[in-house]
Short mmCIF file of C-alpha atoms in Angstrom, two decimals:
data_model
loop_
_atom_site.label_atom_id
_atom_site.label_comp_id
_atom_site.label_asym_id
_atom_site.label_seq_id
_atom_site.Cartn_x
_atom_site.Cartn_y
_atom_site.Cartn_z
CA UNK A 1 8.78 -23.72 2.49
CA UNK A 2 8.87 -20.13 2.54
CA UNK A 3 9.25 -17.87 -0.77
CA UNK A 4 11.21 -14.96 1.71
CA UNK A 5 12.67 -15.83 4.82
CA UNK A 6 13.29 -13.38 7.20
CA UNK A 7 15.32 -12.74 10.22
CA UNK A 8 15.86 -12.63 13.27
CA UNK A 9 11.62 -13.67 13.96
CA UNK A 10 11.64 -11.01 16.98
CA UNK A 11 13.89 -8.47 18.53
CA UNK A 12 14.18 -6.81 20.96
CA UNK A 13 16.76 -3.67 21.32
CA UNK A 14 17.95 -0.81 23.99
CA UNK A 15 17.07 2.94 22.56
CA UNK A 16 20.06 4.26 20.57
CA UNK A 17 21.11 0.91 19.48
CA UNK A 18 21.86 0.07 15.66
CA UNK A 19 19.66 -2.99 14.52
CA UNK A 20 19.99 -4.48 11.39
CA UNK A 21 17.01 -7.23 10.02
CA UNK A 22 17.44 -9.51 6.95
CA UNK A 23 15.17 -10.74 3.95
CA UNK A 24 16.38 -13.61 1.45
CA UNK A 25 15.52 -15.28 -1.08
CA UNK A 26 16.46 -18.23 -3.07
CA UNK A 27 15.16 -16.96 -6.21
CA UNK A 28 15.64 -13.40 -8.34
CA UNK A 29 13.49 -10.56 -6.55
CA UNK A 30 12.54 -8.14 -9.29
CA UNK A 31 10.98 -5.46 -6.55
CA UNK A 32 11.41 -5.84 -2.54
CA UNK A 33 9.03 -3.79 -0.83
CA UNK A 34 9.87 -3.01 2.99
CA UNK A 35 7.05 -1.86 5.02
CA UNK A 36 6.00 -1.68 8.70
CA UNK A 37 3.11 -2.41 10.33
CA UNK A 38 1.80 -1.22 14.05
CA UNK A 39 -0.87 -4.01 15.93
CA UNK A 40 -3.99 -2.93 15.36
CA UNK A 41 -3.41 -1.11 11.76
CA UNK A 42 -2.16 -2.19 8.04
CA UNK A 43 0.96 -1.43 6.16
CA UNK A 44 3.28 1.32 6.20
CA UNK A 45 5.34 1.80 2.95
CA UNK A 46 8.46 2.41 4.01
CA UNK A 47 11.13 1.86 0.55
CA UNK A 48 11.10 0.09 -2.27
CA UNK A 49 14.42 -1.76 -4.01
CA UNK A 50 14.72 -2.44 -7.69
CA UNK A 51 18.21 -2.74 -8.92
CA UNK A 52 21.52 -4.85 -7.54
CA UNK A 53 23.12 -3.25 -5.35
CA UNK A 54 20.79 -0.33 -4.44
CA UNK A 55 20.39 1.34 -1.48
CA UNK A 56 17.93 3.71 -0.44
CA UNK A 57 17.58 5.64 3.34
CA UNK A 58 14.86 7.78 4.73
CA UNK A 59 15.95 9.42 8.10
CA UNK A 60 17.44 6.59 10.18
CA UNK A 61 16.44 4.05 8.14
CA UNK A 62 18.70 2.73 5.25
CA UNK A 63 18.15 -0.39 2.93
CA UNK A 64 19.97 -2.69 0.63
CA UNK A 65 19.58 -4.93 -1.96
CA UNK A 66 22.31 -7.17 -2.66
CA UNK A 67 24.30 -7.54 -6.58
CA UNK A 68 22.84 -11.00 -6.88
CA UNK A 69 19.12 -9.90 -5.59
CA UNK A 70 18.40 -11.90 -3.22
CA UNK A 71 19.19 -10.73 -0.17
CA UNK A 72 17.80 -7.52 1.38
CA UNK A 73 19.05 -5.99 4.49
CA UNK A 74 17.09 -3.10 7.09
CA UNK A 75 19.59 -1.08 8.81
CA UNK A 76 17.99 1.40 11.78
CA UNK A 77 20.73 3.47 12.97
CA UNK A 78 20.10 4.54 17.15
CA UNK A 79 16.74 3.28 17.26
CA UNK A 80 14.22 4.58 18.80
CA UNK A 81 10.34 3.75 20.59
CA UNK A 82 8.90 5.10 18.10
CA UNK A 83 10.22 2.31 15.96
CA UNK A 84 8.80 -0.33 17.79
CA UNK A 85 6.62 -2.52 15.40
CA UNK A 86 6.39 -5.26 12.51
CA UNK A 87 8.93 -5.52 9.66
CA UNK A 88 7.68 -7.04 6.37
CA UNK A 89 9.92 -7.60 3.84
CA UNK A 90 7.35 -7.93 0.28
CA UNK A 91 9.02 -9.38 -3.03
CA UNK A 92 8.07 -9.36 -6.40
CA UNK A 93 9.63 -12.78 -7.30
CA UNK A 94 7.95 -13.11 -11.10
CA UNK A 95 9.05 -9.77 -12.62
CA UNK A 96 5.90 -8.52 -13.08
CA UNK A 97 7.40 -4.62 -13.37
CA UNK A 98 4.33 -2.34 -13.29
CA UNK A 99 1.96 -4.86 -12.49
CA UNK A 100 4.22 -6.19 -9.28
CA UNK A 101 2.40 -9.04 -7.04
CA UNK A 102 3.96 -9.56 -3.79
CA UNK A 103 4.99 -12.19 -1.81
CA UNK A 104 5.92 -11.59 1.88
CA UNK A 105 7.76 -13.34 4.75
CA UNK A 106 6.47 -13.73 8.39
CA UNK A 107 7.99 -10.58 9.49
CA UNK A 108 9.97 -9.30 12.89
CA UNK A 109 8.80 -8.09 15.59
CA UNK A 110 10.62 -4.92 17.08
CA UNK A 111 10.82 -4.08 20.71
CA UNK A 112 12.70 -1.00 21.22
CA UNK A 113 13.57 -0.83 25.35
CA UNK A 114 14.21 2.67 27.63
CA UNK B 1 -3.77 12.44 -1.08
CA UNK B 2 -6.61 10.26 0.43
CA UNK B 3 -5.27 6.68 1.67
CA UNK B 4 -6.83 3.31 0.87
CA UNK B 5 -10.09 3.03 2.78
CA UNK B 6 -11.01 -0.12 4.13
CA UNK B 7 -14.76 -0.68 5.93
CA UNK B 8 -15.69 -2.34 8.56
CA UNK B 9 -12.29 -2.08 10.59
CA UNK B 10 -13.83 -5.02 12.75
CA UNK B 11 -16.59 -7.72 12.48
CA UNK B 12 -17.10 -10.93 15.24
CA UNK B 13 -19.47 -13.15 13.48
CA UNK B 14 -20.65 -17.35 13.64
CA UNK B 15 -18.96 -20.09 11.27
CA UNK B 16 -21.34 -20.63 9.30
CA UNK B 17 -22.33 -16.88 8.96
CA UNK B 18 -21.61 -14.79 5.95
CA UNK B 19 -19.46 -11.43 6.06
CA UNK B 20 -18.29 -8.68 3.22
CA UNK B 21 -15.44 -6.38 3.21
CA UNK B 22 -15.21 -3.28 1.49
CA UNK B 23 -12.73 -1.26 -0.26
CA UNK B 24 -11.74 1.90 -1.79
CA UNK B 25 -8.62 2.10 -3.37
CA UNK B 26 -6.20 5.26 -3.81
CA UNK B 27 -8.29 7.33 -7.23
CA UNK B 28 -6.54 6.49 -10.30
CA UNK B 29 -5.32 3.72 -8.60
CA UNK B 30 -5.75 0.29 -11.44
CA UNK B 31 -4.78 -2.41 -9.47
CA UNK B 32 -6.36 -3.63 -6.48
CA UNK B 33 -5.52 -6.60 -4.57
CA UNK B 34 -7.26 -8.21 -1.28
CA UNK B 35 -4.72 -9.72 1.06
CA UNK B 36 -5.25 -12.39 4.02
CA UNK B 37 -2.74 -11.88 7.17
CA UNK B 38 -2.79 -14.43 9.36
CA UNK B 39 -2.21 -13.61 12.84
CA UNK B 40 1.93 -14.09 13.27
CA UNK B 41 1.73 -14.94 9.59
CA UNK B 42 3.16 -12.56 6.73
CA UNK B 43 0.25 -11.23 4.45
CA UNK B 44 -0.71 -13.90 1.31
CA UNK B 45 -2.74 -12.59 -1.55
CA UNK B 46 -5.88 -13.71 -2.48
CA UNK B 47 -7.16 -11.60 -5.60
CA UNK B 48 -5.75 -9.48 -7.56
CA UNK B 49 -7.58 -6.61 -9.84
CA UNK B 50 -6.38 -4.91 -13.11
CA UNK B 51 -9.46 -2.07 -13.30
CA UNK B 52 -12.46 -4.64 -13.22
CA UNK B 53 -10.84 -7.18 -15.00
CA UNK B 54 -8.38 -10.82 -12.43
CA UNK B 55 -5.52 -10.67 -13.05
CA UNK B 56 -4.86 -13.46 -10.40
CA UNK B 57 -7.00 -15.03 -8.01
CA UNK B 58 -5.09 -18.40 -7.62
CA UNK B 59 -4.87 -18.41 -4.46
CA UNK B 60 -8.93 -17.68 -3.43
CA UNK B 61 -10.63 -19.85 -1.81
CA UNK B 62 -13.86 -20.05 -4.34
CA UNK B 63 -15.77 -22.40 -2.53
CA UNK B 64 -16.58 -19.40 0.56
CA UNK B 65 -14.47 -16.88 -0.98
CA UNK B 66 -15.63 -14.58 -3.81
CA UNK B 67 -14.59 -10.60 -4.89
CA UNK B 68 -15.03 -8.35 -7.28
CA UNK B 69 -15.00 -5.02 -8.62
CA UNK B 70 -17.64 -4.48 -11.34
CA UNK B 71 -16.38 -0.69 -12.10
CA UNK B 72 -12.59 -0.85 -11.84
CA UNK B 73 -12.69 1.50 -8.87
CA UNK B 74 -14.19 -0.04 -5.41
CA UNK B 75 -14.36 -3.91 -4.24
CA UNK B 76 -15.81 -6.06 -2.28
CA UNK B 77 -14.26 -9.85 -0.79
CA UNK B 78 -16.96 -12.35 0.33
CA UNK B 79 -16.68 -15.21 2.99
CA UNK B 80 -20.04 -17.28 2.74
CA UNK B 81 -19.80 -19.93 4.57
CA UNK B 82 -17.44 -18.41 7.48
CA UNK B 83 -15.05 -21.17 8.95
CA UNK B 84 -13.04 -20.41 12.02
CA UNK B 85 -9.84 -20.76 10.24
CA UNK B 86 -11.08 -17.65 8.40
CA UNK B 87 -10.87 -14.88 11.37
CA UNK B 88 -7.61 -13.03 10.17
CA UNK B 89 -7.10 -9.43 9.16
CA UNK B 90 -8.05 -8.89 5.57
CA UNK B 91 -5.51 -6.07 3.71
CA UNK B 92 -6.45 -4.16 0.59
CA UNK B 93 -4.20 -2.70 -1.20
CA UNK B 94 -3.84 -0.70 -4.61
CA UNK B 95 -0.95 0.71 -7.03
CA UNK B 96 -0.76 2.62 -10.55
CA UNK B 97 -0.42 0.25 -13.35
CA UNK B 98 2.38 0.93 -15.87
CA UNK B 99 3.53 -2.14 -18.03
CA UNK B 100 6.58 -0.97 -17.33
CA UNK B 101 9.73 -1.63 -16.18
CA UNK B 102 9.81 0.38 -13.34
CA UNK B 103 8.41 -0.49 -9.59
CA UNK B 104 5.38 0.78 -8.51
CA UNK B 105 4.48 1.61 -5.11
CA UNK B 106 1.93 -0.98 -3.03
CA UNK B 107 -0.74 0.79 -0.31
CA UNK B 108 -2.23 -0.96 2.25
CA UNK B 109 -5.36 0.28 3.67
CA UNK B 110 -6.11 -0.56 7.71
CA UNK B 111 -7.39 -3.51 7.55
CA UNK B 112 -10.26 -5.35 8.39
CA UNK B 113 -10.35 -7.27 10.98
CA UNK B 114 -12.15 -10.32 11.32
CA UNK B 115 -12.88 -13.22 14.05
CA UNK B 116 -14.81 -16.27 13.19
CA UNK B 117 -15.90 -17.81 16.75
#
């Protein structure tokens, strides 16, 4: 079984609508990373969360890590075509601060329709 | 600041042939990773280097895959002989190593797409 579960696997959203992607683990997440990937390209770093209850925002994207550090959510407000792509959560499950080793979820494919 | 550089971007080879991928990390980044991403899946760690030493290669299929980082800077990942199931994107990533209690951002390159036919 996957150590990191992402949901949903795919999402089709009308432009301007809000959406949420979830990332869940049965283990404690010592560092939770969100990346975006477009087809044919590498991973673009979005945000990193470490502390339970932490929340970070960048432009219209907000990421949260729950108090137990086993679940994270990525929320996009007023979605735009530029938000389309694959969103991946990656986590360090081994408390290797300073020497991280990431395990990834399978990704969420986001499509924005006009 | 220059990002993680990888080459070649695309490679098509026949099964049983060999292939090599090159990665140059961000300047000053001591930690270098090679990940394999099969279509429709998340990246899977193959090997992690700290300077020129191997930290973790537990998921590297050592019968056919090898990687080196001789001078602690750039790195090469080789596959010999290639199998059909090796078709994937090979992603190189790098980060600073602090060894402390704060996390480090891990930056990825554009990836090298391998198709084995």
